Amino acid sequence: MIKKVNMKRFIYFFVFFLLLTLSLFFVMNSLGSKTIQESLVNSSKNQLAYTESILDGIISEASLYGIQYTADTSVRFYQSKIQEMNNYDAQMKKNDIYDRISAPLLSSQAIESIGIYWKSDGTFIFTGHDSLAKQPFQKVTQRGWQIVNNNLYYFSIYPYIHEPKNPANIQYIVGVKLKKEYLTSLLEKAVSGGESSNAFLLVNKSLMISNKAVDIRIEEKAKETITPNAHEILKFDYHINDDDYYVLSKYIEPIDTYLVTYTRMSDFLNPLNRNKQVFFVSILIILIIGLIVIFMFYRNYYRNVYLLDKKFYQVEQGNYSTRISENPDNQFYSLFKSFNHMVAKIQALFASLKIETELRRNAEVKQLQAQINPHFLYNNLFFIMAVAKTSPEAVMQMSKHLAEYYRYLTKMNSDNVTLASELQLADHFLSIMSLSKKINYEINLPPELGEHLIMPLIIQPMVENAIQHGIEEQQGAYRVTIDVKELDTGAIIIVADDGKGLTAEEIHQLMARLENESPPEGSRGIGLWNIHHRLKNAYGELSGLRFFINEWGGLSVLAFIDFSLDEGGQYAITDS
């Protein structure tokens, strides 16, 4: 016993140690990778944000120069003044404007050239030396940043405040061109250097500007992924071949350009990968040890628990003859012995219960037969005596129906009869009643439902209740119908009359009396209470009686029979 207890404690300790070791390895590895990655990403974001701020300054500077010279008085009145000047003064005026737009270039590292183009006479003042520099200005139709021959320009037009909708109304255009070399050199500030990182500008998702070769796979992936979000730096992770990359992008809205940087993570995670290898080797060793422990656990514990569970399931399914024949050399021996003893007792108990149930069912059938109102027989015998001399045909019909009615009751020796036979009994009852009083009745039964089994004496008491408490209490009432309709796995039975109906409040009070666990006091209502509880016990909660006012103003009683419950249930019996 001491060895078994020690083994049990050892298994618990080893499982705890295994889980603790695996958890520590996993946490250390995850924290290491996460810390390095977060550090790299934050550093790259800071560099990208710094580069973006410089780029924003360049954009603002170029825009400011464009607006400044668009609103400059000398530029605005240049054409009107040179018309009044001689050639010398006109040239001097032109030189003065040239000096004005050349001055910012001495202090600006990002501005390559500034030009002014008057559309009316084609005058063009330009700080550069490109003979084709005028062409981009001739095609300008609106203010803003544009890409011309793989170069970035900012164009400002006059009138400035109210931009003309018709390009023909533009008087002159001021254009500021950025240095492409400066933009290229600016990208070096966006990365930390080395072969692991690179940066490039993607203008309008078509023009790519970079200071060194860009991995074409990263470029294509970036074009598919980047979105025009001007407020946040977006991060994407790519796995290409055996390399993992993280890509950062920032949308520069004024120039419709994406500043993109990418970094190869594998160069930074190699030391951590070696730790992973050690981790995996350790896991393998622990796994082997764990498998050995689990095998021992299975052999000494789990297999016996599984066997016990299997046997309990067999008992649950009704197999009370099952036994456990194994004799393990551990604590399960006494448990198996107790199980066998318990099942043997249950088997004997159910055998005894089966005998008692059969006796109870026979007694219930006899009681159902005996509960038929004997006054019904006496009244009909008196009817036969009264019409024996005057109407022999009525005597024959009454005798025939009475004989069939009581033969059915006396021969009934089962707690399940067919739906057709129960309706036949109701037909005999209604035929007998129609001979002594004016009653018209109709029974509707679909042929396919006739052979289904139901409990006996469910329909006849409902019909008897309809006549006694409905038709006989309402002058002029004479109609009774029995309708059987198929519904899902069962059928609904509706008994309706045109007699004295019930108000909504009376129906509510009647249902409350039927739901009581004990039958009502006195003789009134016991029959309905009996049927209601027999239905619920045999066919479930939905099968109890329901009441509603029909189109005649009388009362309709509805009962649901579930054919899927072949054995029925335990239903109550009460004398009525």
Coordinates of C-alpha atoms in Angstrom, one line a residue, residues 5-572:
V5 CA 0.7 5.8 -2.5
N6 CA 4.3 6.8 -3.3
M7 CA 3.8 6.0 -7.0
K8 CA 0.7 8.1 -7.1
R9 CA 2.5 11.0 -5.5
F10 CA 5.4 10.6 -7.9
I11 CA 3.1 10.7 -10.9
Y12 CA 1.5 13.9 -9.6
F13 CA 4.9 15.5 -8.9
F14 CA 6.3 14.5 -12.3
V15 CA 3.3 15.8 -14.2
F16 CA 3.6 19.1 -12.3
F17 CA 7.3 19.3 -13.0
L18 CA 6.8 18.5 -16.7
L19 CA 4.1 21.2 -17.0
L20 CA 6.2 23.7 -15.1
T21 CA 9.3 23.1 -17.2
L22 CA 7.4 23.3 -20.5
S23 CA 5.7 26.5 -19.3
L24 CA 9.1 28.2 -18.4
F25 CA 10.7 27.2 -21.7
F26 CA 7.8 28.5 -23.6
V27 CA 7.5 31.8 -21.7
M28 CA 11.3 32.5 -21.9
N29 CA 11.4 31.8 -25.6
S30 CA 8.2 33.8 -26.3
L31 CA 9.4 36.8 -24.2
G32 CA 12.8 36.8 -25.8
S33 CA 11.4 36.8 -29.4
K34 CA 8.8 39.3 -28.5
T35 CA 11.2 41.7 -26.8
I36 CA 13.6 41.7 -29.7
Q37 CA 10.9 42.2 -32.3
E38 CA 9.2 45.0 -30.4
S39 CA 12.6 46.7 -29.9
L40 CA 13.4 46.5 -33.6
V41 CA 9.9 47.6 -34.7
N42 CA 9.9 50.6 -32.3
S43 CA 13.3 51.7 -33.5
S44 CA 12.3 51.4 -37.1
K45 CA 9.1 53.3 -36.5
N46 CA 11.1 56.1 -34.8
Q47 CA 13.5 56.4 -37.7
L48 CA 10.6 56.3 -40.2
A49 CA 8.8 59.0 -38.3
Y50 CA 11.9 61.2 -38.2
T51 CA 12.4 60.8 -42.0
E52 CA 8.7 61.6 -42.5
S53 CA 9.1 64.8 -40.5
I54 CA 12.0 65.9 -42.7
L55 CA 10.0 65.0 -45.8
D56 CA 7.1 67.0 -44.5
G57 CA 9.4 70.0 -44.1
I58 CA 10.6 69.6 -47.7
I59 CA 7.1 69.5 -48.9
S60 CA 6.1 72.5 -46.9
E61 CA 9.2 74.4 -48.1
A62 CA 8.5 73.7 -51.8
S63 CA 4.8 74.6 -51.4
L64 CA 5.7 77.8 -49.6
Y65 CA 8.0 78.9 -52.4
G66 CA 5.4 78.1 -55.0
I67 CA 2.7 80.2 -53.1
Q68 CA 5.2 82.9 -52.3
Y69 CA 6.2 83.6 -55.9
T70 CA 2.6 83.2 -57.1
A71 CA 1.6 86.1 -54.9
D72 CA 4.7 88.1 -55.5
T73 CA 3.9 91.6 -56.7
S74 CA 6.8 91.7 -59.2
V75 CA 5.6 88.5 -60.8
R76 CA 1.9 89.4 -60.8
F77 CA 2.4 92.7 -62.6
Y78 CA 5.4 91.6 -64.8
Q79 CA 3.5 91.3 -68.1
S80 CA 1.6 94.6 -67.7
K81 CA 4.8 96.5 -66.9
I82 CA 7.1 95.2 -69.6
Q83 CA 4.6 96.4 -72.2
E84 CA 5.5 100.0 -71.2
M85 CA 9.3 99.4 -70.9
N86 CA 11.9 99.4 -73.5
N87 CA 14.0 96.2 -74.1
Y88 CA 16.7 97.1 -71.6
D89 CA 14.3 97.8 -68.8
A90 CA 12.3 94.7 -69.6
Q91 CA 15.4 92.6 -69.5
M92 CA 16.4 94.1 -66.2
K93 CA 12.9 93.4 -64.8
K94 CA 13.3 89.8 -65.9
N95 CA 16.7 89.5 -64.3
D96 CA 15.3 90.9 -61.1
I97 CA 12.6 88.1 -61.0
Y98 CA 15.3 85.5 -61.8
D99 CA 17.4 86.7 -58.9
R100 CA 14.4 86.5 -56.6
I101 CA 13.6 82.9 -57.4
S102 CA 17.3 81.9 -57.4
A103 CA 18.0 83.2 -53.9
P104 CA 16.3 80.3 -52.0
L105 CA 18.3 77.7 -53.9
L106 CA 21.5 78.9 -52.2
S107 CA 20.2 77.7 -48.8
S108 CA 17.9 74.9 -49.7
Q109 CA 19.3 71.3 -50.1
A110 CA 16.0 69.9 -51.4
I111 CA 15.0 72.4 -54.1
E112 CA 16.6 71.8 -57.5
S113 CA 14.9 74.5 -59.5
I114 CA 12.1 77.1 -59.6
G115 CA 10.4 78.3 -62.8
I116 CA 7.7 80.7 -63.8
Y117 CA 5.7 80.4 -67.0
W118 CA 3.3 83.0 -68.5
K119 CA 0.8 81.3 -70.8
S120 CA -0.2 84.4 -72.8
D121 CA 3.1 85.0 -74.5
G122 CA 5.1 81.9 -73.4
T123 CA 7.6 83.8 -71.3
F124 CA 9.6 81.4 -69.1
I125 CA 12.0 82.3 -66.3
F126 CA 13.8 79.2 -65.0
T127 CA 16.7 78.8 -62.6
G128 CA 18.0 75.6 -64.2
H129 CA 19.7 74.8 -67.5
D130 CA 17.4 72.2 -68.9
S131 CA 16.3 73.2 -72.4
L132 CA 13.1 71.1 -72.0
A133 CA 12.2 72.4 -68.6
K134 CA 9.3 74.5 -70.1
Q135 CA 7.3 71.5 -71.3
P136 CA 5.9 70.4 -67.9
F137 CA 4.7 73.9 -67.2
Q138 CA 2.8 74.0 -70.5
K139 CA 0.7 71.0 -69.5
V140 CA -0.3 72.2 -66.0
T141 CA -4.1 72.6 -65.5
Q142 CA -4.4 72.7 -61.7
R143 CA -2.5 73.4 -58.5
G144 CA -0.7 70.7 -56.5
W145 CA 2.0 68.0 -56.6
Q146 CA 2.7 66.1 -59.9
I147 CA 5.1 63.6 -61.2
V148 CA 6.8 64.6 -64.4
N149 CA 9.5 62.5 -66.0
N150 CA 10.1 60.7 -62.7
N151 CA 10.6 64.0 -60.9
L152 CA 8.4 65.6 -58.2
Y153 CA 7.1 69.1 -58.9
Y154 CA 4.8 71.5 -57.0
F155 CA 2.8 73.8 -59.3
S156 CA 1.0 76.9 -58.2
I157 CA -1.2 78.9 -60.5
Y158 CA -2.5 82.4 -60.7
P159 CA -5.3 83.5 -60.0
Y160 CA -4.4 81.8 -56.7
I161 CA -7.4 82.4 -54.3
H162 CA -10.1 81.5 -56.9
E163 CA -8.6 78.7 -58.9
P164 CA -9.9 78.9 -62.5
K165 CA -12.0 76.0 -63.6
N166 CA -11.0 76.6 -67.3
P167 CA -7.2 76.1 -67.8
A168 CA -7.3 78.8 -70.5
N169 CA -7.9 81.4 -67.7
I170 CA -4.6 80.6 -66.0
Q171 CA -2.3 83.6 -66.3
Y172 CA 1.0 82.1 -65.1
I173 CA 2.4 79.0 -63.4
V174 CA 5.0 78.8 -60.7
G175 CA 6.8 75.4 -60.5
V176 CA 9.2 74.1 -57.8
K177 CA 11.2 70.9 -58.6
L178 CA 12.7 68.7 -55.8
K179 CA 16.1 67.2 -56.0
K180 CA 15.7 63.5 -56.6
E181 CA 19.2 62.9 -55.2
Y182 CA 18.3 64.5 -52.0
L183 CA 15.2 62.3 -51.6
T184 CA 17.4 59.3 -52.3
S185 CA 19.9 60.3 -49.6
L186 CA 17.1 61.0 -47.2
L187 CA 16.1 57.3 -47.2
E188 CA 19.3 56.5 -45.4
K189 CA 17.9 58.2 -42.3
A190 CA 14.8 55.8 -42.4
V191 CA 16.9 52.7 -41.7
S192 CA 19.6 51.6 -39.3
G193 CA 22.0 50.6 -42.1
G194 CA 23.4 47.2 -43.1
E195 CA 22.1 44.6 -45.4
S196 CA 19.1 43.7 -43.1
S197 CA 17.2 46.9 -43.7
N198 CA 16.3 49.0 -46.7
A199 CA 13.9 51.9 -47.6
F200 CA 12.2 53.3 -50.7
L201 CA 9.6 55.8 -51.8
L202 CA 6.7 54.5 -53.8
V203 CA 5.1 57.4 -55.6
N204 CA 1.6 56.8 -56.8
K205 CA 2.2 53.1 -56.5
S206 CA 4.2 53.3 -59.7
L207 CA 7.4 55.3 -59.3
M208 CA 10.0 53.7 -57.0
I209 CA 12.8 55.9 -55.6
S210 CA 15.6 54.2 -53.6
N211 CA 19.3 54.6 -52.9
K212 CA 20.1 50.9 -53.3
A213 CA 18.6 47.8 -54.9
V214 CA 15.2 46.8 -53.5
D215 CA 14.0 43.2 -53.2
I216 CA 11.5 42.9 -56.0
R217 CA 9.4 40.5 -53.9
I218 CA 9.1 43.0 -51.1
E219 CA 8.2 45.7 -53.6
E220 CA 5.4 43.6 -55.1
K221 CA 4.1 42.6 -51.6
A222 CA 4.1 46.2 -50.5
K223 CA 2.1 47.3 -53.5
E224 CA -0.5 44.7 -52.7
T225 CA -0.7 45.5 -49.0
I226 CA -0.2 49.2 -48.4
T227 CA -3.2 51.4 -47.8
P228 CA -3.5 55.3 -47.9
N229 CA -3.6 55.8 -44.1
A230 CA -2.0 59.2 -43.4
H231 CA -2.4 59.0 -39.6
E232 CA -0.6 55.8 -38.7
I233 CA 2.5 53.8 -39.5
L234 CA 1.3 50.5 -40.7
K235 CA 3.1 47.2 -40.1
F236 CA 3.0 44.0 -42.2
D237 CA 4.8 40.7 -41.8
Y238 CA 6.0 38.7 -44.8
H239 CA 7.5 35.3 -45.0
I240 CA 9.5 34.7 -48.2
N241 CA 11.4 31.5 -48.6
D242 CA 13.2 31.0 -45.3
D243 CA 13.3 34.7 -44.4
D244 CA 10.9 36.7 -42.2
Y245 CA 10.4 40.4 -42.9
Y246 CA 8.5 43.1 -41.2
V247 CA 7.5 46.1 -43.4
L248 CA 6.6 49.5 -42.2
S249 CA 4.8 52.0 -44.4
K250 CA 3.6 55.7 -44.0
Y251 CA 1.4 57.4 -46.5
I252 CA 2.6 61.0 -47.4
E253 CA -0.7 62.4 -48.6
P254 CA 0.3 65.7 -50.3
I255 CA 2.6 64.0 -52.8
D256 CA 0.6 60.7 -52.9
T257 CA 3.7 58.8 -51.9
Y258 CA 4.4 55.8 -49.5
L259 CA 7.6 55.8 -47.4
V260 CA 8.3 52.1 -47.0
T261 CA 11.0 50.4 -44.9
Y262 CA 11.6 46.6 -44.5
T263 CA 13.9 44.6 -42.2
R264 CA 14.9 41.0 -42.3
M265 CA 14.2 39.5 -38.8
S266 CA 16.3 36.4 -39.2
D267 CA 19.5 38.3 -39.0
F268 CA 18.6 39.5 -35.5
L269 CA 16.9 36.3 -34.3
N270 CA 19.8 33.8 -35.0
P271 CA 21.0 33.8 -31.4
L272 CA 17.5 33.2 -30.3
N273 CA 17.1 30.4 -32.8
R274 CA 20.0 28.5 -31.2
N275 CA 18.1 28.8 -27.9
K276 CA 15.1 27.3 -29.7
Q277 CA 17.1 24.3 -30.8
V278 CA 18.2 23.7 -27.2
F279 CA 14.6 24.1 -26.2
F280 CA 13.4 21.5 -28.7
V281 CA 16.0 19.0 -27.6
S282 CA 14.9 19.5 -24.0
I283 CA 11.3 19.1 -25.0
L284 CA 12.1 15.8 -26.8
I285 CA 13.8 14.4 -23.7
I286 CA 11.0 15.5 -21.5
L287 CA 8.5 14.0 -23.9
I288 CA 10.2 10.6 -23.8
I289 CA 10.2 10.6 -20.0
G290 CA 6.6 11.8 -20.1
L291 CA 5.5 9.0 -22.4
I292 CA 7.0 6.4 -20.0
V293 CA 5.1 8.0 -17.1
I294 CA 1.9 8.2 -19.1
F295 CA 2.3 4.5 -20.1
M296 CA 2.6 3.5 -16.4
F297 CA -0.3 5.8 -15.6
Y298 CA -2.4 4.2 -18.3
R299 CA -1.5 0.6 -17.2
N300 CA -2.3 1.2 -13.5
Y301 CA -5.1 3.7 -13.6
Y302 CA -6.7 5.0 -16.8
R303 CA -7.4 1.5 -18.3
N304 CA -9.3 0.5 -15.2
V305 CA -11.2 3.8 -15.1
Y306 CA -12.2 3.3 -18.8
L307 CA -13.4 -0.2 -18.1
L308 CA -15.5 0.9 -15.2
D309 CA -17.0 3.7 -17.3
K310 CA -17.8 1.3 -20.1
K311 CA -19.5 -1.1 -17.6
F312 CA -21.5 1.8 -16.1
Y313 CA -22.7 2.8 -19.6
Q314 CA -23.9 -0.8 -20.2
V315 CA -25.8 -0.6 -17.0
E316 CA -27.3 2.7 -18.1
Q317 CA -28.5 1.1 -21.3
G318 CA -30.3 -1.6 -19.3
N319 CA -27.7 -4.5 -19.4
Y320 CA -27.9 -5.5 -15.7
S321 CA -26.2 -8.8 -16.3
T322 CA -22.8 -7.3 -17.1
R323 CA -19.9 -8.0 -14.7
I324 CA -16.3 -7.0 -14.3
S325 CA -14.1 -10.1 -14.4
E326 CA -10.6 -8.4 -14.2
N327 CA -8.8 -8.7 -10.9
P328 CA -6.1 -5.9 -10.9
D329 CA -3.5 -5.9 -8.2
N330 CA -4.4 -2.4 -6.9
Q331 CA -7.1 -0.3 -5.4
F332 CA -9.5 -1.1 -8.3
Y333 CA -9.9 -4.7 -7.1
S334 CA -12.2 -3.6 -4.3
L335 CA -14.0 -1.1 -6.5
F336 CA -14.7 -3.7 -9.2
K337 CA -16.0 -6.1 -6.5
S338 CA -18.4 -3.4 -5.2
F339 CA -19.6 -2.7 -8.7
N340 CA -20.4 -6.3 -9.3
H341 CA -22.3 -6.5 -6.0
M342 CA -24.2 -3.3 -6.8
V343 CA -25.3 -4.5 -10.3
A344 CA -26.4 -7.8 -9.0
K345 CA -28.7 -6.0 -6.5
I346 CA -30.0 -3.7 -9.2
Q347 CA -30.8 -6.7 -11.4
A348 CA -32.7 -8.4 -8.7
L349 CA -34.6 -5.2 -7.9
F350 CA -35.6 -4.6 -11.5
A351 CA -36.8 -8.2 -11.8
S352 CA -39.0 -7.7 -8.7
L353 CA -40.2 -4.3 -10.1
K354 CA -41.1 -5.8 -13.4
I355 CA -43.5 -8.3 -11.7
E356 CA -45.0 -5.5 -9.6
T357 CA -45.4 -3.3 -12.7
E358 CA -47.3 -6.0 -14.6
L359 CA -49.6 -6.5 -11.6
R360 CA -50.2 -2.7 -11.3
R361 CA -51.0 -2.5 -15.0
N362 CA -53.5 -5.3 -14.8
A363 CA -55.1 -3.6 -11.8
E364 CA -55.2 -0.2 -13.6
V365 CA -57.0 -1.8 -16.6
K366 CA -59.6 -3.4 -14.3
Q367 CA -60.0 0.0 -12.5
L368 CA -60.5 1.8 -15.9
Q369 CA -63.2 -0.7 -16.8
A370 CA -64.9 -0.3 -13.5
Q371 CA -64.9 3.5 -13.5
I372 CA -67.5 3.7 -16.3
N373 CA -70.6 5.3 -14.9
P374 CA -73.1 2.5 -14.1
H375 CA -76.0 4.9 -14.5
F376 CA -75.2 4.9 -18.2
L377 CA -76.2 1.2 -18.4
Y378 CA -79.3 1.7 -16.2
N379 CA -80.6 4.6 -18.3
N380 CA -80.2 2.8 -21.5
L381 CA -81.9 -0.4 -20.2
F382 CA -84.8 1.8 -19.1
F383 CA -84.8 3.3 -22.6
I384 CA -85.1 -0.2 -24.1
M385 CA -88.0 -1.0 -21.8
A386 CA -89.8 2.2 -22.8
V387 CA -89.6 1.7 -26.6
A388 CA -89.7 -2.1 -26.7
K389 CA -93.4 -2.2 -27.8
T390 CA -93.4 0.9 -30.0
S391 CA -90.0 0.7 -31.8
P392 CA -88.4 -2.7 -32.0
E393 CA -85.8 -1.2 -34.5
A394 CA -84.6 1.2 -31.8
V395 CA -84.3 -1.6 -29.3
M396 CA -82.2 -3.6 -31.8
Q397 CA -79.9 -0.7 -32.4
M398 CA -79.5 0.2 -28.8
S399 CA -78.8 -3.5 -27.8
K400 CA -76.3 -3.8 -30.6
H401 CA -74.3 -0.7 -29.6
L402 CA -74.5 -1.5 -25.9
A403 CA -73.2 -5.0 -26.5
E404 CA -70.3 -3.8 -28.6
Y405 CA -69.6 -1.0 -26.1
Y406 CA -69.4 -3.3 -23.0
R407 CA -67.7 -6.1 -24.9
Y408 CA -64.9 -3.7 -25.7
L409 CA -64.6 -2.7 -22.1
T410 CA -64.7 -6.2 -20.7
K411 CA -62.2 -7.6 -23.2
M412 CA -59.7 -4.8 -22.8
N413 CA -56.6 -6.4 -21.2
S414 CA -53.8 -4.1 -22.3
D415 CA -52.7 -0.6 -21.5
N416 CA -52.3 0.2 -25.2
V417 CA -55.0 0.0 -27.8
T418 CA -55.3 1.3 -31.4
L419 CA -56.6 4.8 -32.2
A420 CA -59.2 3.2 -34.5
S421 CA -60.6 1.0 -31.8
E422 CA -60.8 3.9 -29.3
L423 CA -62.7 5.9 -31.9
Q424 CA -65.0 2.9 -32.6
L425 CA -65.8 2.9 -28.8
A426 CA -66.6 6.6 -29.0
D427 CA -68.8 5.9 -32.1
H428 CA -70.8 3.2 -30.1
F429 CA -71.2 5.7 -27.2
L430 CA -72.4 8.5 -29.5
S431 CA -74.8 6.1 -31.3
I432 CA -76.3 5.1 -28.0
M433 CA -76.7 8.7 -26.9
S434 CA -78.2 9.8 -30.3
L435 CA -81.0 7.1 -29.9
S436 CA -82.2 8.7 -26.6
K437 CA -81.7 12.4 -27.5
K438 CA -81.1 14.6 -30.5
I439 CA -77.4 14.4 -31.1
N440 CA -75.6 14.8 -34.5
Y441 CA -72.0 13.7 -34.5
E442 CA -69.1 13.3 -36.9
I443 CA -65.8 11.4 -36.5
N444 CA -62.8 12.2 -38.8
L445 CA -59.8 9.8 -38.7
P446 CA -57.1 9.7 -41.4
P447 CA -56.7 6.0 -42.4
E448 CA -52.9 6.0 -41.9
L449 CA -53.3 6.9 -38.2
G450 CA -55.8 4.2 -37.3
E451 CA -53.3 1.4 -36.3
H452 CA -51.2 3.6 -34.0
L453 CA -51.2 2.6 -30.3
I454 CA -52.5 4.9 -27.6
M455 CA -53.6 4.5 -23.9
P456 CA -57.2 3.2 -23.5
L457 CA -60.2 5.3 -22.4
I458 CA -58.8 8.7 -23.4
I459 CA -61.3 9.8 -26.0
Q460 CA -64.6 8.3 -24.6
P461 CA -64.4 10.3 -21.3
M462 CA -63.7 13.5 -23.3
V463 CA -66.9 12.8 -25.5
E464 CA -68.9 12.0 -22.4
N465 CA -67.8 15.3 -20.8
A466 CA -68.8 17.2 -23.9
I467 CA -72.4 15.8 -23.7
Q468 CA -72.9 16.0 -19.9
H469 CA -71.3 19.5 -19.3
G470 CA -71.8 21.0 -22.7
I471 CA -74.8 19.9 -24.7
E472 CA -77.1 18.9 -21.8
E473 CA -76.5 22.3 -20.2
Q474 CA -77.3 24.3 -23.3
Q475 CA -80.8 24.3 -24.8
G476 CA -80.8 23.6 -28.5
A477 CA -77.3 22.2 -28.5
Y478 CA -76.9 18.9 -30.4
R479 CA -73.5 18.8 -32.3
V480 CA -70.4 16.8 -31.4
T481 CA -67.3 16.3 -33.6
I482 CA -64.1 14.3 -33.1
D483 CA -61.2 15.3 -35.4
V484 CA -57.9 13.5 -35.6
K485 CA -55.0 15.2 -37.4
E486 CA -51.5 14.1 -38.0
L487 CA -48.8 16.4 -36.5
D488 CA -45.0 15.7 -36.6
T489 CA -44.4 12.5 -34.7
G490 CA -47.9 12.1 -33.4
A491 CA -51.5 13.3 -33.7
I492 CA -53.8 15.8 -32.2
I493 CA -57.3 14.8 -31.1
I494 CA -60.0 17.5 -30.9
V495 CA -63.4 16.9 -29.3
A496 CA -65.8 19.8 -30.0
D497 CA -69.4 20.5 -29.1
D498 CA -71.9 23.4 -29.5
G499 CA -73.1 23.3 -26.0
K500 CA -72.5 25.6 -23.1
G501 CA -69.0 27.1 -23.5
L502 CA -66.7 28.7 -21.0
T503 CA -65.4 32.2 -20.6
A504 CA -61.6 32.9 -20.8
E505 CA -61.6 33.3 -17.0
E506 CA -63.4 29.9 -16.5
I507 CA -60.9 28.2 -18.9
H508 CA -58.0 29.7 -16.9
Q509 CA -59.6 28.4 -13.6
L510 CA -60.2 24.9 -15.1
M511 CA -56.6 24.6 -16.3
A512 CA -55.4 25.7 -12.8
R513 CA -57.4 22.8 -11.3
L514 CA -56.1 20.3 -13.8
E515 CA -52.5 21.3 -13.0
N516 CA -52.8 20.5 -9.3
E517 CA -50.9 17.4 -8.2
S518 CA -54.0 16.1 -6.3
P519 CA -57.4 15.5 -7.9
P520 CA -60.2 18.1 -7.2
E521 CA -62.6 17.5 -4.3
G522 CA -66.0 16.0 -5.1
S523 CA -66.9 14.2 -8.3
R524 CA -66.9 17.1 -10.8
G525 CA -63.7 17.5 -12.8
I526 CA -62.1 14.3 -11.7
G527 CA -62.5 12.7 -15.1
L528 CA -60.7 15.5 -16.9
W529 CA -58.0 15.7 -14.2
N530 CA -57.5 12.0 -14.7
I531 CA -57.1 12.2 -18.5
H532 CA -54.9 15.3 -18.2
H533 CA -52.3 13.7 -15.9
R534 CA -52.4 10.3 -17.7
L535 CA -51.5 12.1 -21.0
K536 CA -48.7 14.2 -19.4
N537 CA -47.2 11.2 -17.7
A538 CA -47.3 9.0 -20.8
Y539 CA -46.5 11.5 -23.6
G540 CA -44.8 14.4 -22.0
E541 CA -45.7 17.9 -20.7
L542 CA -47.1 19.1 -24.1
S543 CA -49.6 16.3 -24.2
G544 CA -52.0 17.5 -21.5
L545 CA -55.5 18.8 -22.3
R546 CA -56.0 22.2 -23.8
F547 CA -59.3 24.1 -24.0
F548 CA -60.6 26.9 -26.4
I549 CA -63.9 28.3 -27.6
N550 CA -64.9 27.0 -31.1
E551 CA -66.8 28.6 -33.9
W552 CA -70.1 27.3 -32.5
G553 CA -69.5 29.1 -29.2
G554 CA -69.1 25.8 -27.5
L555 CA -65.9 24.2 -26.0
S556 CA -63.2 22.3 -27.9
V557 CA -60.9 20.0 -26.0
L558 CA -57.5 19.2 -27.5
A559 CA -55.1 16.3 -26.7
F560 CA -51.7 15.5 -28.3
I561 CA -50.5 11.9 -28.6
D562 CA -46.8 11.3 -29.3
F563 CA -46.4 8.0 -31.3
S564 CA -42.6 8.0 -30.8
L565 CA -43.1 7.0 -27.1
D566 CA -44.0 3.4 -27.7
E567 CA -44.0 2.4 -24.1
G568 CA -45.9 5.4 -22.8
G569 CA -45.3 6.5 -19.3
Q570 CA -46.6 6.2 -15.7
Y571 CA -50.1 7.7 -15.7
A572 CA -52.4 8.5 -12.8

